[in-house]
């Protein structure tokens, strides 16, 4: 079961993986597609025809899409919805077998482009209902079909994360592509860990332990400092940014106060993908920090 994801470098890699699985294990290749960013045109086949032809070229055909979503009684949805009495409760909301609240939370932030969630909004109710429908649909498909492997593009958002977590719950392996440069280099496959399906399992939690195994620690630390200096001076940037946010002169303000700089996170893009959080989202975190520092008048805040 392969994600129907419109990104050419990954599509090329998917075709290689698909042919290997087909020839080695005689697998049938199918794709799933739940639309994240919906528009008027997204419901028409012509919008997806080019990508559908690409997937069909390596014998991967449509299997699980928005067209298959189960109809769930509004009364039942409302009953589940009424359980959500706070942002913190939503983060840990568990539906039947798995936690899906954080996926709902991130989907709202990403599709509404709002820095925090409004639990009383119509949009939140729509996303909540879609999450339940995706869950019931995928759960039913997994019970009726022999799925041997899942290859999603992401592990977060309800359109991907619910399928990932249900697959892991049923003992179905989940692998995904990790790459750099928007999929143009360092392509590799990563196995998703059942204990922490929120992230891409890049092993960051073991960085400190693994680092102790290297002999040339000082050289590596100096290389790391050089990378950070280039980033913060504006000489280098993350590949998907058009320009460095640190480029250009920063005006100095002369004052006797101690200065505090807060480097803000992206409010919208999968806030919960890295394990647990102290705050329900980055907006709540920022408001807390500003309020805390403003009460301590000896500080001068920079965002």
XYZ file of C-alpha atoms in Angstrom:
303
model
C 0.000 0.000 0.000
C 1.809 3.105 -1.308
C 0.951 6.739 -0.710
C -0.390 8.595 -3.765
C 1.888 11.575 -3.227
C 2.700 14.163 -5.895
C 6.469 14.573 -5.622
C 8.485 13.488 -8.653
C 11.762 12.342 -6.987
C 9.812 10.159 -4.560
C 7.543 8.848 -7.323
C 10.644 7.638 -9.150
C 11.862 5.946 -5.973
C 8.399 4.455 -5.363
C 8.515 2.843 -8.799
C 11.884 1.206 -8.003
C 10.596 -0.032 -4.645
C 7.389 -1.237 -6.295
C 9.167 -3.252 -8.981
C 11.475 -4.793 -6.402
C 8.573 -5.864 -4.158
C 6.611 -7.203 -7.110
C 9.498 -9.252 -8.484
C 10.899 -10.426 -5.128
C 7.660 -11.189 -3.252
C 4.988 -11.155 -5.969
C 3.170 -8.297 -4.198
C 0.245 -6.483 -5.764
C 0.812 -2.730 -5.570
C -2.051 -0.444 -4.536
C -2.167 3.209 -3.567
C -4.080 5.172 -0.954
C -5.008 8.845 -1.173
C -6.842 10.978 1.355
C -6.757 14.627 0.281
C -5.049 16.987 2.720
C -5.618 20.319 0.971
C -9.092 20.208 -0.548
C -10.272 22.545 -3.277
C -13.144 22.677 -5.731
C -11.050 20.896 -8.367
C -9.476 18.293 -6.063
C -12.596 16.095 -6.212
C -12.340 15.732 -10.010
C -10.275 12.951 -11.592
C -8.593 15.308 -14.077
C -6.698 16.876 -11.138
C -5.019 13.534 -10.358
C -4.925 11.988 -13.842
C -1.231 12.684 -14.523
C -0.154 11.176 -11.187
C -2.545 8.251 -11.628
C -0.882 7.463 -14.968
C 2.563 7.577 -13.314
C 1.495 5.095 -10.625
C -0.199 2.849 -13.176
C 3.062 2.797 -15.158
C 4.630 0.695 -12.396
C 1.410 -1.306 -11.929
C 0.217 0.481 -8.790
C -3.541 1.051 -8.913
C -6.131 2.899 -6.831
C -7.272 1.125 -3.692
C -8.228 3.434 -0.840
C -9.358 7.060 -1.348
C -11.830 9.679 -0.178
C -14.428 7.949 -2.390
C -14.338 4.939 -0.033
C -14.900 6.847 3.214
C -17.575 5.326 5.405
C -20.649 7.294 6.382
C -20.786 7.691 10.159
C -23.903 8.772 12.006
C -23.817 12.436 13.040
C -25.139 11.510 16.472
C -22.125 9.275 17.108
C -19.674 11.929 15.827
C -21.254 14.535 18.099
C -20.941 12.230 21.093
C -17.207 11.784 20.487
C -16.764 15.470 19.685
C -18.344 16.499 23.002
C -15.551 14.680 24.848
C -13.041 17.275 23.639
C -13.108 19.880 26.408
C -9.583 21.314 26.069
C -6.579 21.480 23.756
C -4.636 19.228 26.113
C -7.407 16.620 26.038
C -7.446 16.735 22.243
C -3.687 16.087 22.076
C -4.172 12.735 23.829
C -7.623 11.874 22.459
C -7.840 8.134 21.810
C -10.406 6.686 19.452
C -10.920 2.942 19.995
C -7.419 1.441 19.624
C -5.128 4.408 18.964
C -4.426 8.055 19.781
C -5.497 10.312 16.909
C -6.003 13.644 18.725
C -2.558 15.021 17.891
C -3.143 14.166 14.220
C -6.449 16.067 14.249
C -4.732 18.994 15.980
C -1.950 19.221 13.383
C -4.352 18.801 10.462
C -6.368 21.769 11.708
C -3.261 23.986 12.032
C -1.948 22.947 8.605
C -5.157 23.281 6.605
C -6.594 26.350 8.353
C -3.224 28.147 8.621
C -4.121 29.284 12.121
C -1.449 29.327 14.867
C -3.686 27.620 17.419
C -6.873 25.583 17.371
C -10.455 26.727 17.874
C -12.308 23.773 19.375
C -15.701 25.418 18.761
C -15.172 26.154 15.086
C -17.068 24.489 12.259
C -13.776 23.577 10.587
C -12.579 21.674 13.637
C -15.792 19.621 13.681
C -15.356 18.839 9.955
C -11.772 17.641 10.474
C -12.796 15.664 13.563
C -15.558 13.910 11.587
C -13.186 13.150 8.701
C -10.693 11.618 11.144
C -13.327 9.221 12.489
C -14.390 8.311 8.951
C -10.794 7.668 7.839
C -10.203 5.538 10.931
C -13.288 3.377 10.362
C -12.570 3.033 6.635
C -8.902 2.061 7.025
C -9.649 -0.255 9.942
C -12.249 -2.083 7.846
C -9.888 -2.362 4.835
C -7.082 -3.764 6.973
C -9.421 -6.423 8.348
C -10.677 -7.454 4.891
C -7.404 -7.321 2.920
C -3.984 -8.873 3.406
C -1.758 -5.816 3.615
C 1.913 -6.810 3.858
C 3.576 -3.386 3.863
C 2.654 0.325 3.998
C 4.731 3.117 2.455
C 3.362 6.549 3.441
C 4.848 9.949 2.606
C 4.240 11.294 6.137
C 3.487 9.947 9.597
C 1.430 12.956 10.709
C -1.924 14.535 9.723
C -5.075 12.418 9.690
C -4.650 11.683 5.963
C -1.476 9.674 6.658
C -0.993 9.190 10.404
C -4.189 7.247 11.112
C -3.290 4.649 8.481
C 0.286 4.456 9.834
C -0.835 3.870 13.422
C -3.487 1.328 12.493
C -0.976 -0.549 10.335
C 1.501 -0.719 13.220
C -1.303 -1.786 15.567
C -2.039 -4.766 13.289
C 1.639 -5.661 12.971
C 1.972 -4.374 9.400
C 5.478 -2.935 8.748
C 5.625 0.733 7.776
C 8.563 2.203 5.886
C 8.995 5.633 4.390
C 11.466 7.656 2.393
C 13.826 10.029 4.120
C 15.785 12.365 1.868
C 17.499 15.730 1.623
C 17.210 18.520 -0.898
C 13.478 17.947 -1.467
C 14.078 14.311 -2.357
C 16.966 14.954 -4.728
C 19.762 13.404 -2.652
C 20.544 10.995 0.184
C 17.430 8.904 -0.455
C 16.978 6.153 2.110
C 14.238 4.047 3.639
C 13.338 4.291 7.320
C 11.345 1.813 9.371
C 8.697 3.505 11.516
C 8.814 2.526 15.173
C 5.546 1.403 16.756
C 6.542 2.958 20.093
C 6.933 6.380 18.514
C 5.004 6.618 15.243
C 4.878 10.427 15.464
C 8.274 10.980 13.863
C 10.428 9.614 11.085
C 12.555 7.554 13.447
C 15.740 9.453 12.599
C 17.307 8.443 15.891
C 17.768 11.950 17.306
C 17.078 10.660 20.821
C 20.295 8.604 20.594
C 22.542 11.334 19.127
C 24.366 11.962 22.417
C 24.991 8.251 23.044
C 26.082 7.581 19.456
C 28.380 10.607 19.449
C 30.432 9.092 22.269
C 31.445 6.291 19.886
C 33.382 8.656 17.583
C 37.125 9.195 18.042
C 37.383 12.642 16.410
C 34.873 14.453 18.643
C 36.658 17.830 18.650
C 36.857 17.913 14.865
C 33.161 17.087 14.563
C 32.198 19.713 17.164
C 34.157 22.347 15.224
C 32.410 21.306 11.997
C 29.072 21.624 13.774
C 29.953 25.119 15.009
C 30.916 26.110 11.465
C 27.552 24.907 10.124
C 25.655 26.832 12.823
C 27.729 29.980 12.258
C 27.059 29.870 8.504
C 23.340 29.385 9.125
C 22.988 32.189 11.690
C 25.137 34.607 9.690
C 22.959 34.151 6.606
C 25.657 32.490 4.488
C 23.660 29.248 4.227
C 19.975 28.350 4.468
C 17.529 25.468 4.570
C 17.004 24.275 0.996
C 13.249 24.980 0.832
C 13.593 28.658 1.855
C 13.954 31.284 -0.873
C 16.359 33.257 1.330
C 17.953 33.022 4.744
C 15.970 34.647 7.575
C 19.326 35.756 9.056
C 20.563 37.552 5.950
C 21.210 41.297 6.250
C 22.260 43.549 9.084
C 20.557 43.363 12.469
C 20.174 46.747 14.116
C 21.762 46.915 17.555
C 19.815 48.584 20.347
C 21.963 49.982 23.116
C 20.469 49.375 26.533
C 21.513 48.076 29.913
C 18.862 45.346 29.972
C 19.707 41.688 29.497
C 18.511 40.577 26.088
C 16.437 37.475 25.354
C 15.963 36.169 21.803
C 13.070 33.786 21.085
C 13.460 31.823 17.860
C 9.856 31.093 16.912
C 8.793 27.736 15.531
C 6.599 27.244 12.479
C 3.094 27.420 13.967
C 1.414 25.351 11.251
C 3.543 22.441 10.068
C 3.070 19.259 12.151
C 3.731 20.669 15.606
C 3.331 17.273 17.310
C 5.572 15.113 15.148
C 8.394 14.922 17.713
C 7.197 12.987 20.743
C 5.555 14.882 23.621
C 5.265 18.649 24.173
C 4.969 20.874 27.241
C 2.497 23.180 25.467
C -0.344 22.085 23.170
C 1.094 24.161 20.291
C 3.846 26.688 19.540
C 1.491 29.672 19.746
C 0.601 28.812 23.346
C 4.312 28.414 24.087
C 5.143 31.820 22.617
C 2.389 33.615 24.552
C 3.595 31.998 27.792
C 7.202 33.058 27.157
C 6.283 36.642 26.314
C 4.051 37.000 29.370
C 6.715 35.483 31.617
C 9.537 37.665 30.333
C 7.489 40.892 30.315
C 6.845 40.455 34.031
C 10.608 40.406 34.522
C 11.381 43.970 33.465
C 15.133 43.446 33.463
C 14.810 41.587 30.128
C 14.493 42.945 26.629
C 12.701 40.557 24.255
C 13.519 39.934 20.613
C 11.437 37.653 18.374
